[in-house]
CSV table of C-alpha atoms and ligand atoms in Angstrom, one decimal:
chain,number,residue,atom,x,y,z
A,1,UNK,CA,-8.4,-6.1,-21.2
A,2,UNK,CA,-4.8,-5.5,-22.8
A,3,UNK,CA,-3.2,-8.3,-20.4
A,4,UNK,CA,-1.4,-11.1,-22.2
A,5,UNK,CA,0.0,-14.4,-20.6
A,6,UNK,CA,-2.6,-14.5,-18.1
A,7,UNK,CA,-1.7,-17.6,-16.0
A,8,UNK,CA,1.9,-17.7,-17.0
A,9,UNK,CA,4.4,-17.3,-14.8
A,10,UNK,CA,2.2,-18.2,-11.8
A,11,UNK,CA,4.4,-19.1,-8.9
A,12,UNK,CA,7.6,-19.5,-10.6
A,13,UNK,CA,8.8,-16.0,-10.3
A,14,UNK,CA,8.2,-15.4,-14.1
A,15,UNK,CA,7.6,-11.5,-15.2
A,16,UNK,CA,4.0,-11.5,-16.2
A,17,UNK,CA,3.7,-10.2,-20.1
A,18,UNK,CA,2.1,-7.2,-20.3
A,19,UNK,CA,1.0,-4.7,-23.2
A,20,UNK,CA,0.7,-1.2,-22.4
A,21,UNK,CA,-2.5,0.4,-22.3
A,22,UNK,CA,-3.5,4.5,-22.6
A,23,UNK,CA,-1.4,5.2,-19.4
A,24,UNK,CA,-4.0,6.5,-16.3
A,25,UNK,CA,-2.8,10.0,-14.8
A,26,UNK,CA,-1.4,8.0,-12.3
A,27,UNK,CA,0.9,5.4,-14.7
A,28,UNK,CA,1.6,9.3,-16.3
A,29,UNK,CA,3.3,10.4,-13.1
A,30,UNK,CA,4.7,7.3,-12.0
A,31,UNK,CA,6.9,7.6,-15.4
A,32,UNK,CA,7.8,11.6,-14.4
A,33,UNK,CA,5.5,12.4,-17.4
A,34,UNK,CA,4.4,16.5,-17.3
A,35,UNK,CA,1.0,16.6,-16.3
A,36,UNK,CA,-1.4,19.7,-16.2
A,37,UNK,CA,-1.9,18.5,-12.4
A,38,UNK,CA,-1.1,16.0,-10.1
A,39,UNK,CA,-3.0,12.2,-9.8
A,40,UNK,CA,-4.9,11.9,-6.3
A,41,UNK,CA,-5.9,9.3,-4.3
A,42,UNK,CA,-5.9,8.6,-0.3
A,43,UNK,CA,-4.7,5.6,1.2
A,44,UNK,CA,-7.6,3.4,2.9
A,45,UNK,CA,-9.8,6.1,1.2
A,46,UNK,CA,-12.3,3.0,1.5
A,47,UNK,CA,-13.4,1.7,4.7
A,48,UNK,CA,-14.8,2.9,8.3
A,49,UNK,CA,-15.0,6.6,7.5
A,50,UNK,CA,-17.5,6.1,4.9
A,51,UNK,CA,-21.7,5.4,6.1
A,52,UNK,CA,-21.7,3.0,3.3
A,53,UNK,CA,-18.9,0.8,4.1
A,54,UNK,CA,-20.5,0.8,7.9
A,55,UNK,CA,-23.7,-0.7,6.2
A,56,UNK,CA,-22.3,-3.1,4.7
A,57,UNK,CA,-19.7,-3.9,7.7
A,58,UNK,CA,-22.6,-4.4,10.0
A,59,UNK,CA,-23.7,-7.5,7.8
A,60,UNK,CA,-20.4,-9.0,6.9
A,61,UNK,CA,-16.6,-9.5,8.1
A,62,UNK,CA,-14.0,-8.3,7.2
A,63,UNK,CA,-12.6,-11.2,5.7
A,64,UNK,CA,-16.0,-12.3,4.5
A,65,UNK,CA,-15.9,-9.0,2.4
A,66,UNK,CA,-12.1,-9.8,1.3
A,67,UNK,CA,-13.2,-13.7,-0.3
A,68,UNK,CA,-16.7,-12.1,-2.2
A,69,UNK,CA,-15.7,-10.6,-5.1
A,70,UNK,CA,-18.7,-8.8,-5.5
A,71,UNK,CA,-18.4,-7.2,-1.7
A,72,UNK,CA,-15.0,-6.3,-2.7
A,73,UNK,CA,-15.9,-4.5,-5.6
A,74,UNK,CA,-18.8,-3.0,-4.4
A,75,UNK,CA,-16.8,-1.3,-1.2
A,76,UNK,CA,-13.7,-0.3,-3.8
A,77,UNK,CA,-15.9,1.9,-5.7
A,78,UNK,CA,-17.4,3.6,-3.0
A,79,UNK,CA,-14.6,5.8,-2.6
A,80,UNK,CA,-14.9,6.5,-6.2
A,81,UNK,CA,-18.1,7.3,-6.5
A,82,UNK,CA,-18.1,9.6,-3.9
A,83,UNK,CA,-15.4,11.7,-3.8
A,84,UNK,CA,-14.2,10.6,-7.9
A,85,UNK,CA,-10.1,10.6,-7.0
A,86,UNK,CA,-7.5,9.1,-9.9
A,87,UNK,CA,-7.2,5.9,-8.7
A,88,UNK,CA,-9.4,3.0,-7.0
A,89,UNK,CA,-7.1,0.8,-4.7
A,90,UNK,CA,-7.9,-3.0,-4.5
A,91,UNK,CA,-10.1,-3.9,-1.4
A,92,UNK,CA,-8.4,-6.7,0.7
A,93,UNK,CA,-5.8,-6.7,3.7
A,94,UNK,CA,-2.0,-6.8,3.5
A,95,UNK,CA,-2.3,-10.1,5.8
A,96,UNK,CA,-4.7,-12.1,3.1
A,97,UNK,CA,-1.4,-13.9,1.8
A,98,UNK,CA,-0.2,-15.4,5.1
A,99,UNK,CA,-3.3,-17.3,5.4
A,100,UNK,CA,-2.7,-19.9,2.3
A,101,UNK,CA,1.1,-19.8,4.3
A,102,UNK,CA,-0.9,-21.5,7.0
A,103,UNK,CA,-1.2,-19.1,9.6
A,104,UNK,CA,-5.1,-18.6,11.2
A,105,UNK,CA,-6.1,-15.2,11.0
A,106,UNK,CA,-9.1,-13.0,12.6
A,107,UNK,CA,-10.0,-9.1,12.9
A,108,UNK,CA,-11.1,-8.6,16.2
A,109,UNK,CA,-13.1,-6.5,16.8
A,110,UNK,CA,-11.2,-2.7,18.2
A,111,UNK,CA,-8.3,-5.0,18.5
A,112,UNK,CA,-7.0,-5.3,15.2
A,113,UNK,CA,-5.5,-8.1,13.9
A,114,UNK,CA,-4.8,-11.3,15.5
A,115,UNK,CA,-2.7,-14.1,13.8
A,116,UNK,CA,-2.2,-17.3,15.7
A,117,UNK,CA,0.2,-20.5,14.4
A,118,UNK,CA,2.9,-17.6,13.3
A,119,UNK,CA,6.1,-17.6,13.7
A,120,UNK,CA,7.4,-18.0,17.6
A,121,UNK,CA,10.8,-20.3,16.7
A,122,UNK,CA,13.4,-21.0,14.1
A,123,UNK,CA,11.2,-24.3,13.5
A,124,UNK,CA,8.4,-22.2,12.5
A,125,UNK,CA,9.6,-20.5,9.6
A,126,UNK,CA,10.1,-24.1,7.7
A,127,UNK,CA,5.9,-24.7,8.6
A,128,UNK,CA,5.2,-22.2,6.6
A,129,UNK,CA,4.1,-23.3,2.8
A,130,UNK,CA,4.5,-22.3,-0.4
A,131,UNK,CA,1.4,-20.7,-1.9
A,132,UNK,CA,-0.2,-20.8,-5.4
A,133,UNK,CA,-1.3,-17.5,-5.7
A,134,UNK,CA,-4.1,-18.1,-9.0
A,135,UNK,CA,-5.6,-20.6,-6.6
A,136,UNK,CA,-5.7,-19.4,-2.9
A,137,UNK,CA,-5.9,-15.6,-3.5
A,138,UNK,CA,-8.2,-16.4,-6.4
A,139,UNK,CA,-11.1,-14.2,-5.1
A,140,UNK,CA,-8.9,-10.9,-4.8
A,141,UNK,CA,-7.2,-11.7,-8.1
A,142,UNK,CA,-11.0,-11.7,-9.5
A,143,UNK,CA,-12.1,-8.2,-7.5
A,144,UNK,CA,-9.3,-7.0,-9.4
A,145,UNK,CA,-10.2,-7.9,-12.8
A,146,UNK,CA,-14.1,-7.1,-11.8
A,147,UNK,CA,-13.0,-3.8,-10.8
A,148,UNK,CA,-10.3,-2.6,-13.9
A,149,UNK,CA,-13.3,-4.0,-15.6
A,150,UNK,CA,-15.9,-1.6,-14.0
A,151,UNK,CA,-13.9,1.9,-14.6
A,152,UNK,CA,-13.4,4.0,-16.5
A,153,UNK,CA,-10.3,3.9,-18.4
A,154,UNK,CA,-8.9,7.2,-16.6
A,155,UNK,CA,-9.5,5.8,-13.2
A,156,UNK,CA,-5.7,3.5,-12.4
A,157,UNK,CA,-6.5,0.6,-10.4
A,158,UNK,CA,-3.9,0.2,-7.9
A,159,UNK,CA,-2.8,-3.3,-7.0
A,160,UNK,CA,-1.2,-3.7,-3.2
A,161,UNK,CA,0.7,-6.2,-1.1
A,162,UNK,CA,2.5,-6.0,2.6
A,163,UNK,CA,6.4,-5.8,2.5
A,164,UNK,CA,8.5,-8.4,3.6
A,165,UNK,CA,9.5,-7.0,7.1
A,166,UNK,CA,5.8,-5.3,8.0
A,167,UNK,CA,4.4,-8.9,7.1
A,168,UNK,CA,7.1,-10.7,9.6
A,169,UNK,CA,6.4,-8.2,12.1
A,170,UNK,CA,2.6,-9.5,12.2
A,171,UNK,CA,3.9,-13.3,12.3
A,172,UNK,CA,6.4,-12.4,15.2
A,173,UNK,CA,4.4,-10.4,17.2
A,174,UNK,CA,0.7,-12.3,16.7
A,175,UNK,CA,-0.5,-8.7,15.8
A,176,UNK,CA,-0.1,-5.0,15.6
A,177,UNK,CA,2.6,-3.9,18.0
A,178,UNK,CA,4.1,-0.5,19.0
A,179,UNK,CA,8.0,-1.5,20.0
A,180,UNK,CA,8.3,-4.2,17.4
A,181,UNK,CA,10.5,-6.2,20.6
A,182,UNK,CA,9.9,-9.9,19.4
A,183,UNK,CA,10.5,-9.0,16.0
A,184,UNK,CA,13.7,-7.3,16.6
A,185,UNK,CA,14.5,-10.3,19.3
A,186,UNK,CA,13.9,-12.4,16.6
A,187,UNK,CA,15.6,-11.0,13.7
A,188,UNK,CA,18.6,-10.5,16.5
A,189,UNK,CA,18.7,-14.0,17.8
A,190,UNK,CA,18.2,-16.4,14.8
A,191,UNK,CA,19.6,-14.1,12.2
A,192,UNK,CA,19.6,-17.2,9.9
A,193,UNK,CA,15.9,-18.0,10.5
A,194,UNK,CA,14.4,-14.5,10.1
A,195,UNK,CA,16.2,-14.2,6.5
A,196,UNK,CA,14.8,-17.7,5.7
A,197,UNK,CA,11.5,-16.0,6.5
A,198,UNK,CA,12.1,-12.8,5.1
A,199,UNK,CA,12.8,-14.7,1.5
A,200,UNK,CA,9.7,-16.7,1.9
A,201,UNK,CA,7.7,-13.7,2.3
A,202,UNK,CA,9.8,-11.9,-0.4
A,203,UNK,CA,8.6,-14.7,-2.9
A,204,UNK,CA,5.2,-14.6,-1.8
A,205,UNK,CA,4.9,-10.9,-2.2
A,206,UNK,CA,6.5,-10.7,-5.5
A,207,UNK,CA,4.2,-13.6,-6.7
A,208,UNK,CA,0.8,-11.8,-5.3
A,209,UNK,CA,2.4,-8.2,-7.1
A,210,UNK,CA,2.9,-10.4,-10.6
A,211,UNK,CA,-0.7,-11.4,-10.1
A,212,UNK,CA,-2.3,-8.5,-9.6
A,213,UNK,CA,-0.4,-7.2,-12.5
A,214,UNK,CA,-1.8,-9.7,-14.9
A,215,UNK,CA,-5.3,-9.4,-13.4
A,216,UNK,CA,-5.2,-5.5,-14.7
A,217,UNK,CA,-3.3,-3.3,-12.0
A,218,UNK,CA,-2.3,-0.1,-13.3
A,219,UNK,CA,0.3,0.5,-10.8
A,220,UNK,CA,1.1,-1.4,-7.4
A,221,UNK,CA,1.9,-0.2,-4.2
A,222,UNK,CA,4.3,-2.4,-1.4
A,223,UNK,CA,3.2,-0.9,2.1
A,224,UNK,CA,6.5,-1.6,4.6
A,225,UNK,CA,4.3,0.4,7.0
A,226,UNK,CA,6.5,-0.7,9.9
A,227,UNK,CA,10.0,-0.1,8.6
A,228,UNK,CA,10.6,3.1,10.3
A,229,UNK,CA,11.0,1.5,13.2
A,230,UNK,CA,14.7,0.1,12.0
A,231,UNK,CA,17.7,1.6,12.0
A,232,UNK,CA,19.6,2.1,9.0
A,233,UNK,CA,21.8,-0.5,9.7
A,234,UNK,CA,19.3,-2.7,10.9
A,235,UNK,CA,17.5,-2.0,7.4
A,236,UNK,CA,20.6,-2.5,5.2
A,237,UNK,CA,21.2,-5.8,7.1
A,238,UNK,CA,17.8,-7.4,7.2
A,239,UNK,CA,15.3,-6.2,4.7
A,240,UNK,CA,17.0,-4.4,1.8
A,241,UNK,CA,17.9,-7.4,-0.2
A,242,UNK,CA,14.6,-9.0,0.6
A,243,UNK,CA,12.7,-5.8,-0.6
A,244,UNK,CA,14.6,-5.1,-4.1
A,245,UNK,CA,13.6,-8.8,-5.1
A,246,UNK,CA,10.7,-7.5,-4.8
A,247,UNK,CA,10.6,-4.6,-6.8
A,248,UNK,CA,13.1,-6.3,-9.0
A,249,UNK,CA,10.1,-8.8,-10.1
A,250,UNK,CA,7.6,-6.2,-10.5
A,251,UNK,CA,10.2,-3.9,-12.8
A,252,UNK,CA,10.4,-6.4,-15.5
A,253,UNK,CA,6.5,-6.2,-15.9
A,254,UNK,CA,6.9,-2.5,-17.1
A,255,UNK,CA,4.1,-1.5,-14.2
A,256,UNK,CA,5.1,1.1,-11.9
A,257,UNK,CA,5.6,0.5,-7.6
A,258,UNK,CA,5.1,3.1,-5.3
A,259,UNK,CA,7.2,2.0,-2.2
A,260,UNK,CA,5.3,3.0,1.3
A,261,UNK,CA,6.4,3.3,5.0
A,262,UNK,CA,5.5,5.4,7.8
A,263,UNK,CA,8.2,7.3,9.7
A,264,UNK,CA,10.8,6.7,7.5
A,265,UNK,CA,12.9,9.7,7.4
A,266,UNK,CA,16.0,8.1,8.3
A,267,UNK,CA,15.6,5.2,5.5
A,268,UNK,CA,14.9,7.3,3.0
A,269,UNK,CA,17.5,6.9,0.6
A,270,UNK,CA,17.5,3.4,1.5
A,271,UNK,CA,14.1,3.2,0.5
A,272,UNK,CA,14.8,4.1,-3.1
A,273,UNK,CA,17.5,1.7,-3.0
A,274,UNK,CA,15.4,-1.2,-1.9
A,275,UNK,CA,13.3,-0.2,-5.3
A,276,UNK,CA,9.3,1.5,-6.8
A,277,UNK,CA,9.2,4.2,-9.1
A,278,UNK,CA,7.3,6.6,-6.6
A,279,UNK,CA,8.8,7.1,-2.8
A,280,UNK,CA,6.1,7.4,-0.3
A,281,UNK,CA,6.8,10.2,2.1
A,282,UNK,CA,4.5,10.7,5.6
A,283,UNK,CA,4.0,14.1,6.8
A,284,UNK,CA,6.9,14.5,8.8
A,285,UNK,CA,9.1,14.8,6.3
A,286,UNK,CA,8.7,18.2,4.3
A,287,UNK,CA,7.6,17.3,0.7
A,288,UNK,CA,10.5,19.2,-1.6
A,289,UNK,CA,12.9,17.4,1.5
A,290,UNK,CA,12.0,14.2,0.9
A,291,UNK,CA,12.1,14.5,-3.0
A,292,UNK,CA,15.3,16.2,-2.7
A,293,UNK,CA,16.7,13.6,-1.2
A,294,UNK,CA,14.9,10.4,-2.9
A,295,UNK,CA,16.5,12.3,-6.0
A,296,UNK,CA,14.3,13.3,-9.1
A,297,UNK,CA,14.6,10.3,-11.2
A,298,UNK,CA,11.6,9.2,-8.6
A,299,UNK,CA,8.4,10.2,-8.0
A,300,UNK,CA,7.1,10.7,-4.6
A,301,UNK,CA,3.9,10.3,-3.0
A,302,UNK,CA,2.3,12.3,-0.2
A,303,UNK,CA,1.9,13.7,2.3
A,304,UNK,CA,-0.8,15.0,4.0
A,305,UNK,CA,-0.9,14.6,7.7
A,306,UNK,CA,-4.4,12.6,7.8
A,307,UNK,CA,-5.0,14.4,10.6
A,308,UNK,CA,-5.3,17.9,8.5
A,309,UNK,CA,-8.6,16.7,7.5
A,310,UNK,CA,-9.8,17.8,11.1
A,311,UNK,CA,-9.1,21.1,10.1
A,312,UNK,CA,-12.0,23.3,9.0
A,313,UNK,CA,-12.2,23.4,5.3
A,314,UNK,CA,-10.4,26.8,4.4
A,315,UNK,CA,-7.3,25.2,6.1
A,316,UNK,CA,-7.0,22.1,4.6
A,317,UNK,CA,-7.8,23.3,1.4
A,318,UNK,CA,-4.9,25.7,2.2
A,319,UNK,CA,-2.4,22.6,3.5
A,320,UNK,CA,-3.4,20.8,0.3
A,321,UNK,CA,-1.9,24.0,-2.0
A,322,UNK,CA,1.2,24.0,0.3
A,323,UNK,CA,2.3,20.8,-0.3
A,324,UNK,CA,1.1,21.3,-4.0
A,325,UNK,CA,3.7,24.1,-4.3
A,326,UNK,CA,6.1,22.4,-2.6
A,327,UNK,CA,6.0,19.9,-5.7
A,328,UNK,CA,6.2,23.1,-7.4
A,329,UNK,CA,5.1,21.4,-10.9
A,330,UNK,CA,7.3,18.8,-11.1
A,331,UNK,CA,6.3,15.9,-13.2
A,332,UNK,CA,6.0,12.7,-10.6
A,333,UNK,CA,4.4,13.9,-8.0
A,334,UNK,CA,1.0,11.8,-7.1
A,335,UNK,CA,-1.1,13.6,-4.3
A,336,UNK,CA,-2.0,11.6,-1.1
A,337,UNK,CA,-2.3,11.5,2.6
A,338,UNK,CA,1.7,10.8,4.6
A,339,UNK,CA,-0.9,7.7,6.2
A,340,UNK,CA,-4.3,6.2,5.6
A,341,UNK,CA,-7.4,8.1,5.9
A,342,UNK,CA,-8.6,7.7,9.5
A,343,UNK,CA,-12.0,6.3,10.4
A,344,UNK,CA,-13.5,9.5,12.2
A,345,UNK,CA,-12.5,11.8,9.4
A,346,UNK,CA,-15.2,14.0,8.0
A,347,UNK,CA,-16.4,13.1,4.8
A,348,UNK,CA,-16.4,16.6,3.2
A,349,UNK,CA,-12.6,17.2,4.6
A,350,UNK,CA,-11.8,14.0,2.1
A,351,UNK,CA,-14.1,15.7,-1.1
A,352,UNK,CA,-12.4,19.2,-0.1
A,353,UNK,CA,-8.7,17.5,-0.4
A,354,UNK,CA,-9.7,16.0,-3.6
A,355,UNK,CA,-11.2,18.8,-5.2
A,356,UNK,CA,-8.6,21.4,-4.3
A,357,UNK,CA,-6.2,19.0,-6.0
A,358,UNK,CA,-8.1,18.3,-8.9
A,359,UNK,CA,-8.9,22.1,-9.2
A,360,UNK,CA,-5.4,23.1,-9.1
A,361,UNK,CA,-3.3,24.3,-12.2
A,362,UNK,CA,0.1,23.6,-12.8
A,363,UNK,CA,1.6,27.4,-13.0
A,364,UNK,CA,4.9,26.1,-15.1
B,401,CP3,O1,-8.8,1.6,0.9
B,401,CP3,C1,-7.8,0.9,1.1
B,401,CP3,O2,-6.8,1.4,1.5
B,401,CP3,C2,-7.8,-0.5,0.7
B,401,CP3,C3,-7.9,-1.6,1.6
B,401,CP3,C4,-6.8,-1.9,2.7
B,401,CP3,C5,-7.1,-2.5,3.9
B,401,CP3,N1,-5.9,-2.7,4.6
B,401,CP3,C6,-8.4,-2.8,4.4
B,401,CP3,C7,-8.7,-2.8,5.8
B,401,CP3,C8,-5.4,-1.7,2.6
B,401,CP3,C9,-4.5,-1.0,1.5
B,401,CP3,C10,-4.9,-2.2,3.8
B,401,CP3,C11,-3.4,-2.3,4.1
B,401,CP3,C12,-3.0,-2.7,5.5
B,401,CP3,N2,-3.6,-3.6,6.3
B,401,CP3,C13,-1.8,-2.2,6.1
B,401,CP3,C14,-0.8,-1.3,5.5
B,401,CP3,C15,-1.4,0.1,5.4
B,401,CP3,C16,-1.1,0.9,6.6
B,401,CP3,O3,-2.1,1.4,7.3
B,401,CP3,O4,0.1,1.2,6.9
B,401,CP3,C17,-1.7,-2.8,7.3
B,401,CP3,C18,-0.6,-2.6,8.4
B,401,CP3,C19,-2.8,-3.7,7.5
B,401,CP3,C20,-3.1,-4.6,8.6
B,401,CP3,C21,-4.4,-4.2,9.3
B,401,CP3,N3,-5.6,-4.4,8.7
B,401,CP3,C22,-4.6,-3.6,10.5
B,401,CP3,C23,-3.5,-3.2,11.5
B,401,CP3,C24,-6.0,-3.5,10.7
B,401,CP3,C25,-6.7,-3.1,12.0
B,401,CP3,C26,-6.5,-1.6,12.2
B,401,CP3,C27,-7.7,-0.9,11.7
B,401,CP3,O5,-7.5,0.1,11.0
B,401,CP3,O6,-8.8,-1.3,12.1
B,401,CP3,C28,-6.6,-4.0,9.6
B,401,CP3,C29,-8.1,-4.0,9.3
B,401,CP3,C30,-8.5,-3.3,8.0
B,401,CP3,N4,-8.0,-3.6,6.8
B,401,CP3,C31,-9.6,-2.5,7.9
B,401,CP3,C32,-9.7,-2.1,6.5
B,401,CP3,C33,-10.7,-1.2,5.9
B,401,CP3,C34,-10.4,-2.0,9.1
B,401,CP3,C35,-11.8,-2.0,8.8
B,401,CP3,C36,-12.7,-3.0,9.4
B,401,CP3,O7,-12.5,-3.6,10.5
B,401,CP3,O8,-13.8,-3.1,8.7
C-alpha cells in the first residue's frame, strides 16, 4: 500500500505523508478531472436494506460489528459485491469517537442511539478526554486497511467521520433529536463552553480523518448531517471555524473531503467555506442550483431523493438521467443519493440507480 509515515503524526495534528496512488474514479472527480462518466456510490449503501447484513445483524451488535474487523469488512463489501458501485465506504458509526472521549454509548433497538455521561453542563465539556486515535479506534483504523487491501484498485475506499456540530448535537441531546432545543440552549447559554467543545471535537475529528488517511482512504467524507438546522448566522458564529480546521488538516494530506449535510440550502455557500473538495447537496436543492452556487472550482455530490427508489424502475432510472443532465458533463460531479439509502428500499431500485449511472455516456 503506497502510504508512508504510517504512525506519524498520530494525535499531534501532523498531516499524514502520503504518496499518490493511480487516482480511483472517485479521487478523478474529486480533483474536477473529465471523466467518460460520473463515480457512484450511495450513502449507507451497507446496512438494513440488504438480507445479508440482516443475517449477520441477527447474531451480532452493532457495535460488536464496528470493534471486529473482520465483521466490518465483511458487511462493507456487501454493498460491493452486489450492486459493484465506485466506492466502498468504511463500516462504523459517526459516534465510535466519542466513546474513547468517555461517553457510554448503546444502539437501541428502533430507538436509535443513546449516549449517556454527555455533555449536560459547562463542567462537562472539561470531562471529556483526549483520545489516541491508533490505539482506541484501532479496530476501524484496521477494517480500513483490510478493506483498501481487499479491492480492487478501481474501487475508492471512502474514509468517514461526524462533524463537529452533528457530534455535539448527540452529546447535548443524549440522542437523535428533531428540534435540536438543548443544543441550541446550550450553544446560546454557555457560548464559551460549547466552543471549548466544538474544538475538542474539531481535534478529534481531524485526528480520526488523518488516520483513516494513512490507513489507505481514497477520499474522506465529514457528515454535519444536522447543520441545516442553523441559521446562517448561527453557522458563521458557532461551527465554521471549528469545521475549516477540519478540512484544513485533511487538505495538507493531498486526499480529497466531500463535505455532507442534510437540508442545507441556506448554508450552502457557507458550506464551501467551512472546506472538502466535493459539496454534498440533498434533493431539495436542484443539482445545477446547488453547483451554481457552491461555484465550479468544487465538486458536488448528489442528490437523489432516497425516496425515488420507491418508484418503479422506469422512473427512477428516468430521475437518475435527470439529475445526470443536470450535471450536464461537467468534470466533478460524483453520483449519490441527497441522504442515506433507507432500510425498506428495494434492492433492485439500488442495482437500477447504479447501473443507469454506470451505463450512461458523457455526450460532451
Ligand atoms: O454504509 C454506510 O453508510 C457506512 C456506515 C455508516 C453507519 N453510520 C452505520 C450505521 C455511516 C456512514 C454512518 C453515519 C452516521 N451515523 C450518521 C451520518 C449519516 C446520516 O445519516 O446523516 C449519523 C447521524 C449516525 C448516527 C446513527 N447511527 C443513527 C442516528 C443511527 C440510528 C438510526 C438508524 O438508521 O437506525 C445509527 C445506527 C447505524 N449506523 C446503523 C448503521 C448501518 C443502523 C443499523 C443497525 O442498527 O444495524
Amino acid at each position: 500500500m503506497a502510504v508512508t509515515g504510517a504512525g506519524a503524526g498520530s494525535g499531534n495534528g501532523r498531516p499524514a505523508a502520503r504518496i499518490p496512488e493511480l487516482p480511483t474514479r472517485l479521487a478523478q472527480a474529486c480533483r474536477l478531472q473529465a471523466l467518460e462518466r460520473p463515480p457512484v456510490w450511495l450513502m449507507r449503501q451497507a446496512g438494513r436494506y440488504l438480507p445479508e447484513y440482516r443475517a449477520l445483524r441477527e447474531r451480532h451488535t452493532l457495535l460488536e460489528i464496528c470493534a471486529q474487523p473482520e465483521l466490518a469488512v465483511e458487511v462493507t463489501l456487501q454493498p460491493i459485491r452486489r450492486f459493484r458501485p465506485d466506492a466502498a465506504i468504511l463500516f462504523a458509526d459517526i459516534l465510535l469517537p466519542v466513546v474513547p472521549m468517555g461517553v457510554d454509548l448503546e444502539f437501541a433497538a428502533g430507538e436509535g442511539p443513546v449516549l449517556r455521561n454527555g455533555v449536560h453542563e459547562p463542567a462537562d465539556v472539561e470531562r471529556l478526554k483526549p483520545v489516541d486515535i491508533e490505539d482506541s479506534l484501532a479496530p476501524t483504523l484496521r477494517t480500513l486497511r483490510a478493506v483498501r487491501a481487499e479491492l480492487p484498485a478501481d474501487i475508492a475506499v471512502i474514509g468517514f467521520a461526524g462533524a463537529p456540530f452533528t457530534l455535539a448535537s448527540y452529546l447535548i441531546e443524549g440522542g437523535s433529536t428533531r428540534r435540536f432545543l438543548r443544543t441550541k440552549t446550550f450553544m446560546y447559554r454557555h457560548g464559551a463552553a460549547f466552543d471549548g467543545l466544538m474544538a475538542k471535537l474539531a481535534r478529534v475529528t481531524a485526528d480520526y480523518l488523518l488516520g483513516q488517511i494513512r490507513s489507505g482512504a481514497d477520499a474522506v467524507q465529514l457528515f454535519d448531517s444536522w447543520v441545516g438546522w442553523l441559521s446562517p448566522d448561527d453557522y458563521r458564529d458557532f461551527v465554521l471555524p471549528h469545521t475549516m480546521l477540519v478540512f484544513d488538516a485533511v487538505r495538507e494530506t493531498g486526499v480529497p473531503a466531500i463535505h455532507f449535510g442534510v437540508d442545507t440550502g441556506s448554508l450552502l455557500e457557507l458550506l464551501r467555506d467551512g472546506g472538502g473538495e466535493v459539496i454534498g447537496l440533498d434533493w431539495r436543492t436542484p443539482l445545477a442550483e446547488g453547483w451554481r452556487r457552491v461555484g465550479y472550482d468544487r465538486g458536488v455530490q448528489g442528490n437523489l431523493d432516497p425516496a425515488a427508489l420507491f418508484a418503479p424502475t422506469a422512473e427512477i432510472e428516468r430521475r437518475t438521467r435527470a439529475i445526470l443532465a443536470e450535471a450536464g458533463g461537467r468534470p466533478g460531479h460524483i453520483f449519490n443519493l441527497g441522504h442515506g439509502v433507507l432500510p425498506e428500499t428495494p434492492l433492485d431500485a439500488v442495482q437500477a440507480v447504479i447501473d443507469t449511472v454506470k451505463s450512461w455516456e458523457n455526450p460532451e
